[in-house]
PDB file of C-alpha atoms in Angstrom:
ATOM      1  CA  UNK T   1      23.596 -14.824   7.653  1.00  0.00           C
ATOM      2  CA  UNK T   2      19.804 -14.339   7.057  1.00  0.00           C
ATOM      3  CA  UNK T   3      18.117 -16.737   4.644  1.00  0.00           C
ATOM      4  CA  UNK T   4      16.911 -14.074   2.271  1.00  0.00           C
ATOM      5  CA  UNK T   5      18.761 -10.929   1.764  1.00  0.00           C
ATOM      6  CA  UNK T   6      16.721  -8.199  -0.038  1.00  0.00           C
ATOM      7  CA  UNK T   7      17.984  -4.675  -0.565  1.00  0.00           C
ATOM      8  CA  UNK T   8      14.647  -2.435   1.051  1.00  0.00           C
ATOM      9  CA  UNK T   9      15.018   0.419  -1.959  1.00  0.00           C
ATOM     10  CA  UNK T  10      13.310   2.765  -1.882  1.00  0.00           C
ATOM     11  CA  UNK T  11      13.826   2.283  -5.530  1.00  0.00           C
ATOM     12  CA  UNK T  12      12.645   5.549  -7.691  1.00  0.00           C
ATOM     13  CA  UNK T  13      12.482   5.114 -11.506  1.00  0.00           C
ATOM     14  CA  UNK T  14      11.029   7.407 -14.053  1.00  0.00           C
ATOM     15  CA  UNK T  15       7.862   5.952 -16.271  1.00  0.00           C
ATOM     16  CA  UNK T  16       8.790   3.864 -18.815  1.00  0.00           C
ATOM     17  CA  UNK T  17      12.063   2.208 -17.177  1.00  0.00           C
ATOM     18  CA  UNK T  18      13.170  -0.866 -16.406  1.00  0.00           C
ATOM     19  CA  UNK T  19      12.734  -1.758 -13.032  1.00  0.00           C
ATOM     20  CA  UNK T  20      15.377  -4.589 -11.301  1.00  0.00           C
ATOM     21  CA  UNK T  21      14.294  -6.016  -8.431  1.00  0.00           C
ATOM     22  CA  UNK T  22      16.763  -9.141  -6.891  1.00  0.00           C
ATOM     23  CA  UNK T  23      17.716 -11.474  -3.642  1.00  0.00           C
ATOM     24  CA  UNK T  24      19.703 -13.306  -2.641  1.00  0.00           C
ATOM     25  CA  UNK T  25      19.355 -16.651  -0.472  1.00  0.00           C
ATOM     26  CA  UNK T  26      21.619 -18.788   1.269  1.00  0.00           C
ATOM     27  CA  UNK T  27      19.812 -22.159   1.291  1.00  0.00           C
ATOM     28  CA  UNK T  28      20.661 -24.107  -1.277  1.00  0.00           C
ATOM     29  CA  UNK T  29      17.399 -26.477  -0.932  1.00  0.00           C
ATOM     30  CA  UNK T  30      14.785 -23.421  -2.387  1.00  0.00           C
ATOM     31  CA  UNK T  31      13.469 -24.972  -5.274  1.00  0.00           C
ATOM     32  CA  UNK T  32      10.336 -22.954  -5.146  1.00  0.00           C
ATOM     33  CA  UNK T  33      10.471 -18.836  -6.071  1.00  0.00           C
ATOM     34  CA  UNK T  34       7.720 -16.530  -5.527  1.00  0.00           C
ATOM     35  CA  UNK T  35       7.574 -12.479  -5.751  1.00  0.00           C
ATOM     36  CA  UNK T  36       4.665 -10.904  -4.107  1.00  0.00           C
ATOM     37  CA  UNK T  37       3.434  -7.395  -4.862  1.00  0.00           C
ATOM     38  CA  UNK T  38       2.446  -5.122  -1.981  1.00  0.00           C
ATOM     39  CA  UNK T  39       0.504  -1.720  -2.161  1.00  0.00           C
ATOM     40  CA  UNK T  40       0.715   0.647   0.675  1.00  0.00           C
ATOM     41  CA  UNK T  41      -2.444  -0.937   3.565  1.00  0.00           C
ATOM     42  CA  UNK T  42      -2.709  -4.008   1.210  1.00  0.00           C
ATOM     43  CA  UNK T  43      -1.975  -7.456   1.829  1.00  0.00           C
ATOM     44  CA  UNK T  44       0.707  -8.987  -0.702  1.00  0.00           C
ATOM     45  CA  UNK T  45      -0.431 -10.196  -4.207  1.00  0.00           C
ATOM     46  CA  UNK T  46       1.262 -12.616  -5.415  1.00  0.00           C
ATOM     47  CA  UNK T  47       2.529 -11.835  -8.643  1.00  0.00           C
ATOM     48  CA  UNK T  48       5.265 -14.219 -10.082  1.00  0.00           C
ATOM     49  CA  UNK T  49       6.067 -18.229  -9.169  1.00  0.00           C
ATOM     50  CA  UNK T  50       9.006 -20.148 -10.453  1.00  0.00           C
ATOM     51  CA  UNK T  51       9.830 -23.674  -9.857  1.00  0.00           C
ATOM     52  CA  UNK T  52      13.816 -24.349 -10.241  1.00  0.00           C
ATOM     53  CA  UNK T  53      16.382 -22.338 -12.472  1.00  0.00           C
ATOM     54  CA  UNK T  54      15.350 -20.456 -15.797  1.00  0.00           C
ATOM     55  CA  UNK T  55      13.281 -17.769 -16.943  1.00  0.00           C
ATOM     56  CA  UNK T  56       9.566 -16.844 -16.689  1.00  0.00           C
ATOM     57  CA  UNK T  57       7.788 -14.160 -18.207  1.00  0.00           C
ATOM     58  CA  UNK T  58       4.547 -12.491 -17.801  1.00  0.00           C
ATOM     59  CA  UNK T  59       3.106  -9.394 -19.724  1.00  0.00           C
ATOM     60  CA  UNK T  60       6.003  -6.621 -18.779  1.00  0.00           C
ATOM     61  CA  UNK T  61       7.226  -9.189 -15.834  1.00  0.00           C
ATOM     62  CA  UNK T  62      10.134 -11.636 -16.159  1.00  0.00           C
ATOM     63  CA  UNK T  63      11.460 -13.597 -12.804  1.00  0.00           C
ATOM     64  CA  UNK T  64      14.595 -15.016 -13.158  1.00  0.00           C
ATOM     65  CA  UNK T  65      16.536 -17.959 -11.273  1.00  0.00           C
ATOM     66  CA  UNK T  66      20.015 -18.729 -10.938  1.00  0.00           C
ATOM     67  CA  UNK T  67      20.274 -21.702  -8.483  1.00  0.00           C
ATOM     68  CA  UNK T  68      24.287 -21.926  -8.698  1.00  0.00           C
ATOM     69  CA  UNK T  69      24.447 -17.897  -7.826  1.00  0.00           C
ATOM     70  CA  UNK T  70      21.403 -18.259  -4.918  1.00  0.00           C
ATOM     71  CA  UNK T  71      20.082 -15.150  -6.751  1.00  0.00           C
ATOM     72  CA  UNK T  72      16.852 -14.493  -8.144  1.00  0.00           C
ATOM     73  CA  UNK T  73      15.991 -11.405 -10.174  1.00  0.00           C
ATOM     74  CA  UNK T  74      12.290  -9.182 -10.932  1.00  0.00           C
ATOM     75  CA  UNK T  75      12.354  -7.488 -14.019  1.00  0.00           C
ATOM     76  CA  UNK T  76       9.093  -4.903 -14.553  1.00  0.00           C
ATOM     77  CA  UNK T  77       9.224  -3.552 -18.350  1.00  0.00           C
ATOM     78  CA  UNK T  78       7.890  -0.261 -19.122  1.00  0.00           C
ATOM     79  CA  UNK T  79       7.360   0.982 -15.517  1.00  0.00           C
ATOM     80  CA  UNK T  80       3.726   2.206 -14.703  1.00  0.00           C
ATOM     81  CA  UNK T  81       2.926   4.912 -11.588  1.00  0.00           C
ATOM     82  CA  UNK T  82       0.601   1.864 -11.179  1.00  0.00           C
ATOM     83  CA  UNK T  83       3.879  -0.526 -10.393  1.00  0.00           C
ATOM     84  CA  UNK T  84       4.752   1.655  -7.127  1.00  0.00           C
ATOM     85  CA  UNK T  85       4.611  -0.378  -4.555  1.00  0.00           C
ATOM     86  CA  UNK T  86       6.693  -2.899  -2.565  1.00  0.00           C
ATOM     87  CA  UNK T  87       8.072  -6.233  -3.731  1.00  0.00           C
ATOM     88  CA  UNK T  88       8.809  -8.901  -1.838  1.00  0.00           C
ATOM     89  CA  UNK T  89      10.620 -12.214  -2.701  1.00  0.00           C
ATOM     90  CA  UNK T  90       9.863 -15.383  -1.541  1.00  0.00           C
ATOM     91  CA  UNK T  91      10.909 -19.082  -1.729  1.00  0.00           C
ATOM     92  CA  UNK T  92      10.134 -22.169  -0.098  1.00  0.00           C
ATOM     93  CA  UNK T  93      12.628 -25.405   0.100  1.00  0.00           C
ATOM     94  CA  UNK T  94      11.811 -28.518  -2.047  1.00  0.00           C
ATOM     95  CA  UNK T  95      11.259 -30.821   1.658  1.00  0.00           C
ATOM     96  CA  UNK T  96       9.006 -28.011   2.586  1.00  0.00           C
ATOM     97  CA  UNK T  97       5.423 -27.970   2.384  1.00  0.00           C
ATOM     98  CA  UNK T  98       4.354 -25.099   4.150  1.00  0.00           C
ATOM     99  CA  UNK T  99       6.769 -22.656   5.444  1.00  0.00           C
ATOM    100  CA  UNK T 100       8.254 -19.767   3.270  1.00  0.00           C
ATOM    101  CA  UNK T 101      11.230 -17.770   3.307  1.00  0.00           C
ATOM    102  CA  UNK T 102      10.878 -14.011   2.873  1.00  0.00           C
ATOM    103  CA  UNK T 103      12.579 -10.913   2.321  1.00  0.00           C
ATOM    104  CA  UNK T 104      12.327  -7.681   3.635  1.00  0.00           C
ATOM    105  CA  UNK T 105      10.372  -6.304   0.900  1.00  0.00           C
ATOM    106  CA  UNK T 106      11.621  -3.670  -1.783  1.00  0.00           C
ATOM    107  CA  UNK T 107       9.454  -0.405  -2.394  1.00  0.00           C
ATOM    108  CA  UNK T 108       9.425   0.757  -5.868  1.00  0.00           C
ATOM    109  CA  UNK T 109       8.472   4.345  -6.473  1.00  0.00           C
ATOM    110  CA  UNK T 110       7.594   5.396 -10.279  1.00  0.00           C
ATOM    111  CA  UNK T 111       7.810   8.784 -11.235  1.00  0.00           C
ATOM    112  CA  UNK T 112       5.291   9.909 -13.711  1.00  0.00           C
TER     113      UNK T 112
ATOM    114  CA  UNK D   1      -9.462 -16.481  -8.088  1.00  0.00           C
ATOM    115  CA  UNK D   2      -8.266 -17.248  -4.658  1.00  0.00           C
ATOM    116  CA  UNK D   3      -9.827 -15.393  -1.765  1.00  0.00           C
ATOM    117  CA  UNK D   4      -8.641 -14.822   1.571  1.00  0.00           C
ATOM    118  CA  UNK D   5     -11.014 -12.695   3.703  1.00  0.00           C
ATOM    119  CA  UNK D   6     -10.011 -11.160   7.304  1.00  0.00           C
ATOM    120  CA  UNK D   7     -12.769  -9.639   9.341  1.00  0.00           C
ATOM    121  CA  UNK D   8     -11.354  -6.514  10.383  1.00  0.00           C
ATOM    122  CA  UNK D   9      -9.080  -3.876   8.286  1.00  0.00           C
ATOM    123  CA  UNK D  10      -8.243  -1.665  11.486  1.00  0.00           C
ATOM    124  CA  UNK D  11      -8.581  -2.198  14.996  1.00  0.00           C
ATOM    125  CA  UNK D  12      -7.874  -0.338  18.256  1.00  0.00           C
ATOM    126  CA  UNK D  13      -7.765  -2.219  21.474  1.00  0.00           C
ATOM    127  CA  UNK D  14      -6.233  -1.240  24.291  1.00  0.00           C
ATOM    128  CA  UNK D  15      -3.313  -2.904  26.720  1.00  0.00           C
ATOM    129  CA  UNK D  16      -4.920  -6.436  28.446  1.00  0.00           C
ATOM    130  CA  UNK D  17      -7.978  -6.826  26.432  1.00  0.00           C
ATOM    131  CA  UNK D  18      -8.513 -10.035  24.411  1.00  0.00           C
ATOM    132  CA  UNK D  19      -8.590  -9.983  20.526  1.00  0.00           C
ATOM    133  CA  UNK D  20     -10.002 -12.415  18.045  1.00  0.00           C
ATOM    134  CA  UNK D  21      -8.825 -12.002  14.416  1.00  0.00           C
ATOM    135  CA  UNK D  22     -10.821 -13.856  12.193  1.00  0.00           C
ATOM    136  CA  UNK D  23      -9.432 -15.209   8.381  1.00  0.00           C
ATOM    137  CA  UNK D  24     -11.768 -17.255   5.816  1.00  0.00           C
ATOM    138  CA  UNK D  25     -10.622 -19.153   2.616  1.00  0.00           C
ATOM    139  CA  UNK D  26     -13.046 -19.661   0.250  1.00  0.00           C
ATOM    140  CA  UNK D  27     -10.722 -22.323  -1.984  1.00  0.00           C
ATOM    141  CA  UNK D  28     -10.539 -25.524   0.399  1.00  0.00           C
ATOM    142  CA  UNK D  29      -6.648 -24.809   1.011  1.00  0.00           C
ATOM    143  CA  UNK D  30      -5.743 -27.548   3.587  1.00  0.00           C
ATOM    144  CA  UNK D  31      -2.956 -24.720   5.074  1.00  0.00           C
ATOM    145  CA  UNK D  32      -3.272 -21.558   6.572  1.00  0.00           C
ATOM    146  CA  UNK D  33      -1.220 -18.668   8.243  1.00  0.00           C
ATOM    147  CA  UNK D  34      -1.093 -15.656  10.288  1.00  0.00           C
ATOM    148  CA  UNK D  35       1.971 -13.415   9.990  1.00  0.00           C
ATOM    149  CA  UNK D  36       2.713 -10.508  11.736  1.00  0.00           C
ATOM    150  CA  UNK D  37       4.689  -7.508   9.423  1.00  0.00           C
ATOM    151  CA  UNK D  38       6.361  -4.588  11.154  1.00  0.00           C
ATOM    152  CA  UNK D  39       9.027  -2.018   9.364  1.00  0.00           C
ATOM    153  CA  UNK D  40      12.320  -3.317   8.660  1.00  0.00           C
ATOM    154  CA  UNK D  41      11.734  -6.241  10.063  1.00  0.00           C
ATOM    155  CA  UNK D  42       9.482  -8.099   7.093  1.00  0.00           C
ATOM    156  CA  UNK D  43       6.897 -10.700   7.394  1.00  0.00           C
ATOM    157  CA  UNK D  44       6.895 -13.201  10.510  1.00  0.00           C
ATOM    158  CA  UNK D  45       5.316 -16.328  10.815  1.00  0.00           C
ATOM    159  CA  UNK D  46       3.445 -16.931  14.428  1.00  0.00           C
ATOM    160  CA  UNK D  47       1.328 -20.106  13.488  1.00  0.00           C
ATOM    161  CA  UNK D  48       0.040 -22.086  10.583  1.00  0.00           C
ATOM    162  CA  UNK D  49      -2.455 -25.177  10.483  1.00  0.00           C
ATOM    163  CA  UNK D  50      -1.857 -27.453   7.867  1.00  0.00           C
ATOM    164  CA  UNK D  51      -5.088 -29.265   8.567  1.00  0.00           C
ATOM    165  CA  UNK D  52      -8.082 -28.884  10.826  1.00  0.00           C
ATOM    166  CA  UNK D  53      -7.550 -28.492  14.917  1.00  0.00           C
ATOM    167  CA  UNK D  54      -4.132 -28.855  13.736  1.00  0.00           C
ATOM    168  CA  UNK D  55      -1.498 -26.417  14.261  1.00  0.00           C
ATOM    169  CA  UNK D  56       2.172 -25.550  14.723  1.00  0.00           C
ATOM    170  CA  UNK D  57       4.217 -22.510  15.546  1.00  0.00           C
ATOM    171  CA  UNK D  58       5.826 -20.491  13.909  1.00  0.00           C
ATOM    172  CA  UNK D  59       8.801 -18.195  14.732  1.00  0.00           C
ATOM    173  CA  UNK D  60       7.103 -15.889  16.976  1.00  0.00           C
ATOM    174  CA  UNK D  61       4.042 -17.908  18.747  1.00  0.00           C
ATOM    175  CA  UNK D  62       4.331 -15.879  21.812  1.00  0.00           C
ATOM    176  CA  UNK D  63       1.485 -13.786  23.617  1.00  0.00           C
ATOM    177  CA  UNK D  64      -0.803 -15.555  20.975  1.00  0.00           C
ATOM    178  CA  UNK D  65      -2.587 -18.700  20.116  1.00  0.00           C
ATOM    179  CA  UNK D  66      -4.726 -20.241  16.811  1.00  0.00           C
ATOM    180  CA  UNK D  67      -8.165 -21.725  16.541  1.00  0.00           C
ATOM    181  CA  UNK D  68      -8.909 -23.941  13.390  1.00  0.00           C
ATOM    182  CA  UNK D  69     -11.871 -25.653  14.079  1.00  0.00           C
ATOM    183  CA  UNK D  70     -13.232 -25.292  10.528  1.00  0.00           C
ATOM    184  CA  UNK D  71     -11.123 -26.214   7.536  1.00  0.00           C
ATOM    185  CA  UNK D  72     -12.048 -22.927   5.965  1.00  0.00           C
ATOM    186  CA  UNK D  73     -11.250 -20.857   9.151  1.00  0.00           C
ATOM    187  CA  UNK D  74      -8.465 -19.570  11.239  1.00  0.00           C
ATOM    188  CA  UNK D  75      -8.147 -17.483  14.111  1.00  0.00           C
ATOM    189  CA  UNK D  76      -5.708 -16.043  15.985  1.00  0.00           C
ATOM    190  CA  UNK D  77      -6.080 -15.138  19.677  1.00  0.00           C
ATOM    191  CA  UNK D  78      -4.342 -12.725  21.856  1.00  0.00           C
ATOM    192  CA  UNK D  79      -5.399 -13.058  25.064  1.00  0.00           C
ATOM    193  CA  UNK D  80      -4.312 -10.272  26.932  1.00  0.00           C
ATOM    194  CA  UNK D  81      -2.525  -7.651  24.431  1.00  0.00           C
ATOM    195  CA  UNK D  82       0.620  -5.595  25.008  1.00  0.00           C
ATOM    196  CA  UNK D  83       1.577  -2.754  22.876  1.00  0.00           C
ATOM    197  CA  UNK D  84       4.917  -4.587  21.064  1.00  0.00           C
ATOM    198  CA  UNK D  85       1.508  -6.637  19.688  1.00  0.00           C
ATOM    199  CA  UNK D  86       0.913  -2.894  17.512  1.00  0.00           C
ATOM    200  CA  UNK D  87       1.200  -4.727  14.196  1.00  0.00           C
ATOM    201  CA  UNK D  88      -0.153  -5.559  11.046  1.00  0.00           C
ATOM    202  CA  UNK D  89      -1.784  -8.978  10.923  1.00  0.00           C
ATOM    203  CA  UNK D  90      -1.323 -10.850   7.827  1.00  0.00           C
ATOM    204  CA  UNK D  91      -3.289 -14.246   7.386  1.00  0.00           C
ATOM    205  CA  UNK D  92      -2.852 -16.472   4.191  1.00  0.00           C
ATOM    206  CA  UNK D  93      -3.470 -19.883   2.770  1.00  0.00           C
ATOM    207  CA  UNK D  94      -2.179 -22.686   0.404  1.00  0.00           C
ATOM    208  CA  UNK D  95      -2.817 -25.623  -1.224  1.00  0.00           C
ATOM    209  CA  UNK D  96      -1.238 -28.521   0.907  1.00  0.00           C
ATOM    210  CA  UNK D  97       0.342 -30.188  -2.334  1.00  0.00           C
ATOM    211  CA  UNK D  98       4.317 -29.419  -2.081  1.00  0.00           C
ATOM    212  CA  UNK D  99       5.080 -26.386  -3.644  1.00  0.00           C
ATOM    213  CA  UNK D 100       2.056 -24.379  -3.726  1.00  0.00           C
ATOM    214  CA  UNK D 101       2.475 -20.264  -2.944  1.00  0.00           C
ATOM    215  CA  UNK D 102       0.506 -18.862  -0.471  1.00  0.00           C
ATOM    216  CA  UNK D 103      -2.390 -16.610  -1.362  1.00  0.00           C
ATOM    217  CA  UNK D 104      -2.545 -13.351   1.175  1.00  0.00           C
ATOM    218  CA  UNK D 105      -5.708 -11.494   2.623  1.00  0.00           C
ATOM    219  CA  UNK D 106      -5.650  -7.502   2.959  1.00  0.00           C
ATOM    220  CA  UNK D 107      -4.461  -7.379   6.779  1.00  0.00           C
ATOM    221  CA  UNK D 108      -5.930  -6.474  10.222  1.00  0.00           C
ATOM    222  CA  UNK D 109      -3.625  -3.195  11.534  1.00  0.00           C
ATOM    223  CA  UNK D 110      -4.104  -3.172  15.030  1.00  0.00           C
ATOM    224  CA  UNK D 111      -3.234  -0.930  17.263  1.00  0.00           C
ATOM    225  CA  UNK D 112      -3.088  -1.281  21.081  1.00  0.00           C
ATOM    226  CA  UNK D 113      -2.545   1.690  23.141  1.00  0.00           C
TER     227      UNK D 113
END
């Protein structure tokens, strides 16, 4: 079983949805949650970090973590064309100071 | 706002030549990384330095080596390049405090025919 599980999409919305991005993880020792943003011949941005369970919200962004699940969740409000791109999730055990555990990446096409 | 800056945006090299792909931090992160990120099969870690002339590897070290001799700098070597090295070169940094994300420059693509 990988560490990280990530559906790769593509996911195609229309303008104005809301877009659900999630993975799934296997360690139970991630503590740390990251989602990077990544436009086509761009390196990734990152875009959201978490420490632990809960909720954290940002503009039209909210990351959610649900430690007893493994599962964390993206949630992009109001879609933009602008949001197209490809998400990746990423997390990072709490003994760990330097290597990260990614997924595959998600791309995210919105249709104007 | 955190900066990672990589030399080259697009290379072309052919089979046996060596390469030298440059990174600089500008935010005195004591860790940095090079990935390597090919369809379907995500991002891969080759090395990371957590301090300087310090490295280890990563999960693909293989056909290439590091350089940190400046705490601000990393390089990665590949001595004598292959075309399975036909990639996209990722190279990123990070605080050293537990915890911290890393930040991501805008990729070398190299190509080696």
């Amino acid at each position: 079983q990988k560490e990280v599980e990530q559906d790769p999409g593509p996911l195609s919305v229309p303008e104005g949805a809301i877009v659900s991005l999630n993975c799934t993880y296997s360690n139970s020792a991630f503590q740390y949650f990251m989602w990077y943003r990544q436009y086509s011949r761009k390196g990734p941005e990152l875009l959201m970090y978490t420490y632990s369970s809960g909720n954290k919200e940002d503009g039209r962004f909210t990351a959610q973590v649900d430690k007893s699940s493994k599962y964390i969740s993206l949630f992009i409000r109001d879609s933009q064309p602008s949001d197209s791109a490809t998400y990746l999730c990423a997390m990072r055990a709490f003994y760990e100071n330097n290597r990260l555990a990614f997924g595959k990446g998600n791309q995210v096409v919105v249709i104007p | 706002d955190v900066k990672v800056t990589q030399s080259s945006r697009y290379l072309v090299k052919r089979t046996g030549e060596k390469v030298f792909l440059e990174c600089v931090q500008d935010m005195d992160h004591e860790n940095m990384f090079w990935y390597r990120q090919d369809p379907g099969l995500g991002l891969r870690l080759i090395y990371f330095s957590y301090d300087v002339k310090m490295k280890e590897k990563g999960d693909i070290p293989e056909g290439y080596s590091v350089s940190r001799e400046k705490k601000e700098r990393f390089s990665l070597i590949l001595e004598s390049t292959s075309t399975n090295q036909t990639s996209m070169y990722l190279c990123a940094s990070s605080l050293g405090r537990l915890g911290q994300p890393q930040h991501f420059g805008d990729g070398t693509r190299l190509s080696i025919l």
